[in-house]
Amino acid sequence: MKLKFGSTEENVVTREEFPLEKAREVLKDEVIAVLGYGVQGPGQALNLKDNGFNVIVGQRKGSKTWDKAVADGWVPGETLFELEEACEKGTILQFLLSDAGQIALWPTVKKHLTPGKALYFSHGFGVTYKEKTGIIPPADIDVILVAPKGSGTSLRRMFVEGRGLNSSYAIYQDGTGKAYDRVVALGIGVGSGYLFETDFYREVTSDLTGERGTLMGAIQGIFAAQYEVLRSNGHTPSEAFNETVEELTQSLMPLVAENGMDWMYANCSTTAQRGALDWWKPFRDASKPVFEALYESVKSGKEAQKSIDSNSKEDYRVKLEAELKELRDSEMWQAGAVVRQLRPENN
């Protein structure tokens, strides 16, 4: 259906329009092979299985993620296979390895993309930057995308709670004439709240910008800046953390999620309202040039190249852990660990 978002009309698909029963009917003869059991794999695979679809998992035997799959109930030789065997068995290959992992496995996957199969992504990276990744699908298959707007952990958690995480969907190539039904059925099957239309290029550019921006990079930068200003002016770690992070995540963001920013403002003190209304535009004006530079770096392919170069190195995990340790050991997040322990639900 078409819905207006502000003044712009967009194509969306709801559960009422495309119910789970219809999705099961569309995919009743398919074997969905989930390749990779890292970030998105567990949530999508388990949700599909619980929704009644025929799902198998492909993962490297002997890895930690293989053991996690076994712990989650996937049975070696029945529903859990080495990656190449899963590629052979699947009619829909959900390519959910990391971007670097997709580049490394692509020759194996491509070999098993026989006519009529579908290649499914949850990120447009590999195909959009095909000159860098080498991922060029054959012409006689469907190439589709469902991108949940959150982590695989959130996707699974919200599914178990009876809720849904919104997802985008896209068709890069309709080799069979069934790509639309396949992609929407899969989007419903993985537990999407509703599906909104995009394309592979728009998905990857918005996603890379969002991850580096408000979702992860910018929010950590803003947290750190405010925390450091408060600490340098004599506020305690507990006070600085509560005013910077805890109140936002535990009190205010749930109100924004419920009814929007205006509603959250309306449900705060008049002093908070006045300050927020006075200061949001200066923060926008200060940060917009950074976002423009970020988007240009994404658009030009620089961010993609950085990711490929960094994540393909053998010592990537070691370096990643060192950078994460720097965050974990910072006073702000050490204070956060104590604050979380003190929440009533944890006592």
Tab-separated table of C-alpha atoms in Angstrom:
chain	number	residue	atom	x	y	z
A	1	MET	CA	0.000	0.000	0.000
A	2	LYS	CA	1.010	3.647	-0.310
A	3	LEU	CA	1.214	5.788	2.816
A	4	LYS	CA	2.151	9.407	3.320
A	5	PHE	CA	5.132	10.122	5.561
A	6	GLY	CA	4.805	13.865	6.031
A	7	SER	CA	4.219	15.061	2.467
A	8	THR	CA	5.999	12.124	0.767
A	9	GLU	CA	4.157	9.013	-0.390
A	10	GLU	CA	5.974	5.696	0.043
A	11	ASN	CA	5.342	2.016	-0.643
A	12	VAL	CA	4.975	-0.043	2.536
A	13	VAL	CA	3.857	-3.583	3.322
A	14	THR	CA	2.077	-4.394	6.584
A	15	ARG	CA	1.347	-7.694	8.292
A	16	GLU	CA	-2.349	-7.139	7.634
A	17	GLU	CA	-1.742	-6.729	3.920
A	18	PHE	CA	0.662	-9.705	3.719
A	19	PRO	CA	-0.129	-12.004	6.664
A	20	LEU	CA	2.145	-14.752	7.935
A	21	GLU	CA	-0.119	-17.425	6.412
A	22	LYS	CA	0.448	-15.916	2.960
A	23	ALA	CA	4.196	-15.777	3.565
A	24	ARG	CA	4.211	-19.476	4.492
A	25	GLU	CA	2.299	-20.304	1.311
A	26	VAL	CA	4.748	-18.337	-0.861
A	27	LEU	CA	7.777	-20.084	0.663
A	28	LYS	CA	6.292	-23.547	1.284
A	29	ASP	CA	8.609	-25.249	-1.239
A	30	GLU	CA	11.742	-23.255	-0.369
A	31	VAL	CA	14.741	-24.254	1.724
A	32	ILE	CA	16.038	-21.096	3.408
A	33	ALA	CA	19.749	-21.421	4.081
A	34	VAL	CA	20.987	-18.827	6.569
A	35	LEU	CA	24.702	-18.391	5.880
A	36	GLY	CA	26.468	-17.002	8.910
A	37	TYR	CA	25.433	-17.094	12.563
A	38	GLY	CA	26.997	-13.904	13.877
A	39	VAL	CA	25.088	-10.603	14.117
A	40	GLN	CA	21.876	-11.042	12.079
A	41	GLY	CA	21.946	-14.809	11.537
A	42	PRO	CA	20.619	-16.065	14.893
A	43	GLY	CA	17.678	-13.676	15.109
A	44	GLN	CA	16.540	-14.161	11.515
A	45	ALA	CA	17.044	-17.928	11.505
A	46	LEU	CA	15.253	-18.517	14.815
A	47	ASN	CA	12.365	-16.209	13.933
A	48	LEU	CA	11.887	-17.936	10.573
A	49	LYS	CA	11.993	-21.352	12.230
A	50	ASP	CA	9.516	-20.340	14.921
A	51	ASN	CA	7.235	-18.913	12.227
A	52	GLY	CA	7.088	-22.316	10.525
A	53	PHE	CA	9.500	-21.981	7.613
A	54	ASN	CA	11.972	-24.614	6.398
A	55	VAL	CA	15.295	-23.209	7.614
A	56	ILE	CA	18.836	-24.543	7.742
A	57	VAL	CA	21.988	-22.808	8.979
A	58	GLY	CA	25.397	-22.763	7.314
A	59	GLN	CA	28.402	-22.067	9.493
A	60	ARG	CA	32.061	-23.026	9.796
A	61	LYS	CA	32.365	-26.181	11.869
A	62	GLY	CA	34.448	-25.841	15.000
A	63	SER	CA	33.851	-22.094	15.330
A	64	LYS	CA	32.285	-20.405	18.349
A	65	THR	CA	29.278	-19.537	16.238
A	66	TRP	CA	28.851	-23.205	15.262
A	67	ASP	CA	28.699	-24.020	18.966
A	68	LYS	CA	26.216	-21.181	19.501
A	69	ALA	CA	24.012	-22.570	16.731
A	70	VAL	CA	24.054	-25.999	18.372
A	71	ALA	CA	23.188	-24.404	21.725
A	72	ASP	CA	20.257	-22.637	20.014
A	73	GLY	CA	18.841	-25.980	18.873
A	74	TRP	CA	20.201	-26.391	15.345
A	75	VAL	CA	21.142	-30.027	14.743
A	76	PRO	CA	24.363	-30.902	12.869
A	77	GLY	CA	23.592	-32.922	9.741
A	78	GLU	CA	19.877	-32.061	9.925
A	79	THR	CA	19.474	-28.293	10.193
A	80	LEU	CA	23.105	-27.198	10.675
A	81	PHE	CA	25.710	-27.699	7.951
A	82	GLU	CA	29.081	-26.519	6.755
A	83	LEU	CA	28.690	-23.386	4.613
A	84	GLU	CA	29.146	-25.030	1.221
A	85	GLU	CA	26.696	-27.841	1.968
A	86	ALA	CA	24.119	-25.298	3.092
A	87	CYS	CA	24.677	-23.367	-0.161
A	88	GLU	CA	24.004	-26.531	-2.108
A	89	LYS	CA	20.836	-27.437	-0.187
A	90	GLY	CA	19.261	-23.971	-0.039
A	91	THR	CA	16.923	-22.503	-2.645
A	92	ILE	CA	17.133	-19.126	-0.888
A	93	LEU	CA	20.611	-18.241	0.357
A	94	GLN	CA	20.518	-15.629	3.110
A	95	PHE	CA	24.005	-14.169	2.861
A	96	LEU	CA	24.409	-12.884	6.442
A	97	LEU	CA	28.157	-13.111	6.915
A	98	SER	CA	30.089	-9.919	7.620
A	99	ASP	CA	30.952	-7.799	4.572
A	100	ALA	CA	34.524	-9.123	4.677
A	101	GLY	CA	33.203	-12.667	5.158
A	102	GLN	CA	30.950	-12.289	2.119
A	103	ILE	CA	33.915	-11.298	-0.050
A	104	ALA	CA	35.892	-14.337	1.104
A	105	LEU	CA	33.016	-16.816	0.620
A	106	TRP	CA	31.628	-15.370	-2.606
A	107	PRO	CA	33.347	-17.844	-4.994
A	108	THR	CA	31.765	-20.729	-3.052
A	109	VAL	CA	28.325	-19.140	-2.907
A	110	LYS	CA	28.343	-18.146	-6.579
A	111	LYS	CA	29.091	-21.732	-7.590
A	112	HIS	CA	25.791	-22.849	-6.015
A	113	LEU	CA	23.580	-20.047	-7.368
A	114	THR	CA	21.845	-22.205	-9.942
A	115	PRO	CA	18.954	-20.814	-12.021
A	116	GLY	CA	15.840	-19.984	-9.996
A	117	LYS	CA	17.530	-19.599	-6.630
A	118	ALA	CA	17.411	-16.386	-4.596
A	119	LEU	CA	20.330	-14.535	-3.035
A	120	TYR	CA	19.217	-12.557	0.019
A	121	PHE	CA	21.095	-9.788	1.800
A	122	SER	CA	20.414	-7.702	4.883
A	123	HIS	CA	22.869	-5.022	3.783
A	124	GLY	CA	23.406	-3.594	0.315
A	125	PHE	CA	27.193	-3.351	0.716
A	126	GLY	CA	28.411	-6.344	-1.281
A	127	VAL	CA	26.383	-5.673	-4.434
A	128	THR	CA	26.483	-1.868	-4.339
A	129	TYR	CA	30.288	-1.829	-4.117
A	130	LYS	CA	30.735	-4.772	-6.492
A	131	GLU	CA	33.829	-3.180	-8.044
A	132	LYS	CA	35.492	-3.472	-4.637
A	133	THR	CA	33.919	-6.740	-3.431
A	134	GLY	CA	33.675	-8.772	-6.643
A	135	ILE	CA	30.113	-9.814	-5.740
A	136	ILE	CA	28.314	-9.895	-9.104
A	137	PRO	CA	25.329	-12.295	-9.059
A	138	PRO	CA	24.362	-14.358	-12.107
A	139	ALA	CA	21.442	-13.020	-14.165
A	140	ASP	CA	19.028	-15.952	-13.727
A	141	ILE	CA	18.420	-15.647	-9.969
A	142	ASP	CA	16.567	-13.257	-7.665
A	143	VAL	CA	18.708	-10.808	-5.695
A	144	ILE	CA	16.742	-9.351	-2.805
A	145	LEU	CA	17.219	-7.558	0.499
A	146	VAL	CA	15.476	-7.323	3.852
A	147	ALA	CA	17.282	-5.015	6.277
A	148	PRO	CA	15.886	-4.974	9.836
A	149	LYS	CA	16.386	-1.543	11.380
A	150	GLY	CA	18.264	-2.822	14.394
A	151	SER	CA	20.556	-5.557	15.617
A	152	GLY	CA	19.799	-9.253	15.318
A	153	THR	CA	19.531	-9.335	19.105
A	154	SER	CA	16.793	-6.685	19.027
A	155	LEU	CA	15.025	-8.476	16.170
A	156	ARG	CA	14.875	-11.697	18.188
A	157	ARG	CA	14.006	-10.007	21.489
A	158	MET	CA	11.115	-8.063	19.965
A	159	PHE	CA	9.851	-11.195	18.192
A	160	VAL	CA	9.805	-13.151	21.458
A	161	GLU	CA	7.920	-10.241	23.067
A	162	GLY	CA	5.297	-10.408	20.313
A	163	ARG	CA	6.446	-7.180	18.704
A	164	GLY	CA	8.249	-6.420	15.434
A	165	LEU	CA	11.262	-4.493	14.188
A	166	ASN	CA	10.676	-2.410	11.060
A	167	SER	CA	12.671	-3.421	7.989
A	168	SER	CA	13.420	-2.074	4.544
A	169	TYR	CA	13.108	-4.298	1.473
A	170	ALA	CA	14.590	-4.067	-1.998
A	171	ILE	CA	14.795	-6.000	-5.252
A	172	TYR	CA	18.093	-5.702	-7.105
A	173	GLN	CA	17.293	-8.362	-9.685
A	174	ASP	CA	14.108	-10.285	-10.490
A	175	GLY	CA	15.406	-13.320	-12.333
A	176	THR	CA	12.369	-15.534	-11.728
A	177	GLY	CA	9.368	-13.200	-11.676
A	178	LYS	CA	8.850	-14.173	-8.017
A	179	ALA	CA	11.269	-11.761	-6.363
A	180	TYR	CA	8.607	-9.471	-4.856
A	181	ASP	CA	6.632	-12.265	-3.211
A	182	ARG	CA	9.825	-13.910	-2.006
A	183	VAL	CA	11.296	-10.780	-0.451
A	184	VAL	CA	8.098	-9.672	1.263
A	185	ALA	CA	7.400	-13.185	2.568
A	186	LEU	CA	10.910	-13.329	4.006
A	187	GLY	CA	10.505	-9.871	5.527
A	188	ILE	CA	7.329	-10.981	7.287
A	189	GLY	CA	8.946	-14.283	8.223
A	190	VAL	CA	11.951	-12.752	9.984
A	191	GLY	CA	9.628	-10.732	12.206
A	192	SER	CA	9.365	-7.295	10.589
A	193	GLY	CA	6.828	-4.878	12.049
A	194	TYR	CA	6.266	-3.387	8.617
A	195	LEU	CA	8.366	-3.195	5.455
A	196	PHE	CA	9.282	-0.017	3.571
A	197	GLU	CA	10.665	0.057	0.040
A	198	THR	CA	14.236	1.055	-0.774
A	199	ASP	CA	16.991	0.003	-3.166
A	200	PHE	CA	20.425	-1.483	-2.482
A	201	TYR	CA	22.262	1.827	-2.946
A	202	ARG	CA	19.954	3.834	-0.679
A	203	GLU	CA	20.020	1.110	1.951
A	204	VAL	CA	23.792	0.978	2.178
A	205	THR	CA	24.352	4.734	2.096
A	206	SER	CA	21.709	5.402	4.760
A	207	ASP	CA	22.925	2.469	6.851
A	208	LEU	CA	26.609	3.437	6.783
A	209	THR	CA	25.675	7.032	7.601
A	210	GLY	CA	23.362	5.987	10.432
A	211	GLU	CA	25.862	3.610	12.028
A	212	ARG	CA	28.587	6.231	11.988
A	213	GLY	CA	26.090	8.943	12.923
A	214	THR	CA	23.220	9.043	15.392
A	215	LEU	CA	22.966	5.290	15.933
A	216	MET	CA	26.486	4.670	17.184
A	217	GLY	CA	29.326	7.061	16.338
A	218	ALA	CA	27.659	10.418	16.996
A	219	ILE	CA	25.829	9.275	20.109
A	220	GLN	CA	29.052	8.023	21.727
A	221	GLY	CA	30.761	11.284	20.774
A	222	ILE	CA	27.948	13.371	22.274
A	223	PHE	CA	27.863	11.215	25.408
A	224	ALA	CA	31.623	11.621	25.854
A	225	ALA	CA	31.561	15.389	25.272
A	226	GLN	CA	28.818	16.094	27.812
A	227	TYR	CA	30.234	13.659	30.361
A	228	GLU	CA	33.686	15.253	30.120
A	229	VAL	CA	32.276	18.786	30.487
A	230	LEU	CA	30.316	17.783	33.595
A	231	ARG	CA	33.303	15.984	35.134
A	232	SER	CA	35.654	18.892	34.431
A	233	ASN	CA	33.243	21.156	36.286
A	234	GLY	CA	33.230	19.080	39.444
A	235	HIS	CA	30.313	16.713	38.947
A	236	THR	CA	30.762	13.133	40.177
A	237	PRO	CA	30.922	10.151	37.788
A	238	SER	CA	27.529	8.949	39.004
A	239	GLU	CA	25.879	12.311	38.458
A	240	ALA	CA	27.561	12.855	35.101
A	241	PHE	CA	26.565	9.406	33.818
A	242	ASN	CA	22.982	9.649	35.026
A	243	GLU	CA	22.498	13.071	33.436
A	244	THR	CA	24.235	12.054	30.208
A	245	VAL	CA	23.189	8.454	29.501
A	246	GLU	CA	20.862	6.874	32.035
A	247	GLU	CA	18.087	9.464	31.918
A	248	LEU	CA	18.180	9.474	28.125
A	249	THR	CA	18.074	5.712	27.616
A	250	GLN	CA	15.826	4.742	30.516
A	251	SER	CA	13.371	7.650	30.634
A	252	LEU	CA	13.318	9.934	27.622
A	253	MET	CA	13.961	7.674	24.610
A	254	PRO	CA	11.068	5.360	25.541
A	255	LEU	CA	8.817	8.447	25.454
A	256	VAL	CA	10.184	9.396	22.009
A	257	ALA	CA	9.585	5.828	20.797
A	258	GLU	CA	6.043	5.924	22.153
A	259	ASN	CA	4.757	9.127	20.553
A	260	GLY	CA	7.567	11.260	19.129
A	261	MET	CA	9.897	14.044	20.185
A	262	ASP	CA	7.145	16.646	20.583
A	263	TRP	CA	5.276	14.351	22.988
A	264	MET	CA	8.441	13.725	24.990
A	265	TYR	CA	9.006	17.494	25.246
A	266	ALA	CA	5.403	17.992	26.356
A	267	ASN	CA	5.899	15.453	29.165
A	268	CYS	CA	9.007	17.119	30.630
A	269	SER	CA	9.278	20.044	32.999
A	270	THR	CA	8.728	23.533	31.574
A	271	THR	CA	12.380	24.327	32.354
A	272	ALA	CA	13.532	21.299	30.337
A	273	GLN	CA	11.159	22.207	27.511
A	274	ARG	CA	12.495	25.763	27.286
A	275	GLY	CA	16.117	24.642	27.299
A	276	ALA	CA	15.560	21.906	24.720
A	277	LEU	CA	13.670	24.194	22.352
A	278	ASP	CA	16.367	26.881	22.670
A	279	TRP	CA	19.318	24.541	22.130
A	280	TRP	CA	18.301	21.909	19.560
A	281	LYS	CA	18.944	24.184	16.578
A	282	PRO	CA	22.474	25.206	17.681
A	283	PHE	CA	23.298	21.497	18.085
A	284	ARG	CA	21.839	20.803	14.634
A	285	ASP	CA	23.832	23.638	13.066
A	286	ALA	CA	27.050	22.517	14.778
A	287	SER	CA	26.707	18.868	13.776
A	288	LYS	CA	25.223	19.177	10.270
A	289	PRO	CA	28.608	19.889	8.598
A	290	VAL	CA	29.984	16.723	10.215
A	291	PHE	CA	27.053	14.714	8.856
A	292	GLU	CA	27.518	16.243	5.401
A	293	ALA	CA	31.196	15.250	5.445
A	294	LEU	CA	30.228	11.779	6.669
A	295	TYR	CA	27.646	11.310	3.909
A	296	GLU	CA	30.114	12.436	1.261
A	297	SER	CA	32.644	9.898	2.565
A	298	VAL	CA	29.981	7.188	2.328
A	299	LYS	CA	28.777	8.303	-1.116
A	300	SER	CA	32.296	8.404	-2.553
A	301	GLY	CA	33.009	4.838	-1.418
A	302	LYS	CA	35.734	5.859	1.042
A	303	GLU	CA	33.905	4.336	4.007
A	304	ALA	CA	33.350	1.099	2.115
A	305	GLN	CA	37.026	0.865	1.218
A	306	LYS	CA	38.071	1.567	4.809
A	307	SER	CA	35.782	-1.240	6.009
A	308	ILE	CA	37.097	-3.711	3.450
A	309	ASP	CA	40.727	-2.846	4.140
A	310	SER	CA	40.345	-2.986	7.937
A	311	ASN	CA	38.009	-5.948	8.311
A	312	SER	CA	39.922	-8.176	5.900
A	313	LYS	CA	43.129	-8.108	7.950
A	314	GLU	CA	44.011	-11.186	9.966
A	315	ASP	CA	44.519	-9.162	13.157
A	316	TYR	CA	41.178	-7.331	12.791
A	317	ARG	CA	39.585	-9.020	15.815
A	318	VAL	CA	42.595	-8.281	18.022
A	319	LYS	CA	42.604	-4.605	17.063
A	320	LEU	CA	38.839	-4.402	17.456
A	321	GLU	CA	39.034	-5.787	20.981
A	322	ALA	CA	41.697	-3.221	21.869
A	323	GLU	CA	39.484	-0.371	20.660
A	324	LEU	CA	36.442	-1.763	22.460
A	325	LYS	CA	38.517	-2.161	25.615
A	326	GLU	CA	39.361	1.545	25.467
A	327	LEU	CA	35.627	2.315	25.548
A	328	ARG	CA	34.896	-0.315	28.186
A	329	ASP	CA	37.664	0.936	30.470
A	330	SER	CA	36.750	4.618	30.170
A	331	GLU	CA	35.445	6.189	33.347
A	332	MET	CA	32.072	6.965	31.747
A	333	TRP	CA	31.309	3.338	30.911
A	334	GLN	CA	32.857	2.041	34.126
A	335	ALA	CA	30.390	4.345	35.898
A	336	GLY	CA	27.683	2.951	33.624
A	337	ALA	CA	28.414	-0.611	34.698
A	338	VAL	CA	27.830	0.349	38.332
A	339	VAL	CA	24.676	2.346	37.514
A	340	ARG	CA	23.190	-0.621	35.637
A	341	GLN	CA	23.897	-2.930	38.553
A	342	LEU	CA	21.991	-0.561	40.821
A	343	ARG	CA	18.797	-0.596	38.734
A	344	PRO	CA	15.951	-2.036	40.835
A	345	GLU	CA	15.289	-4.850	38.380
A	346	ASN	CA	18.847	-6.083	38.939
A	347	ASN	CA	18.515	-6.305	42.697
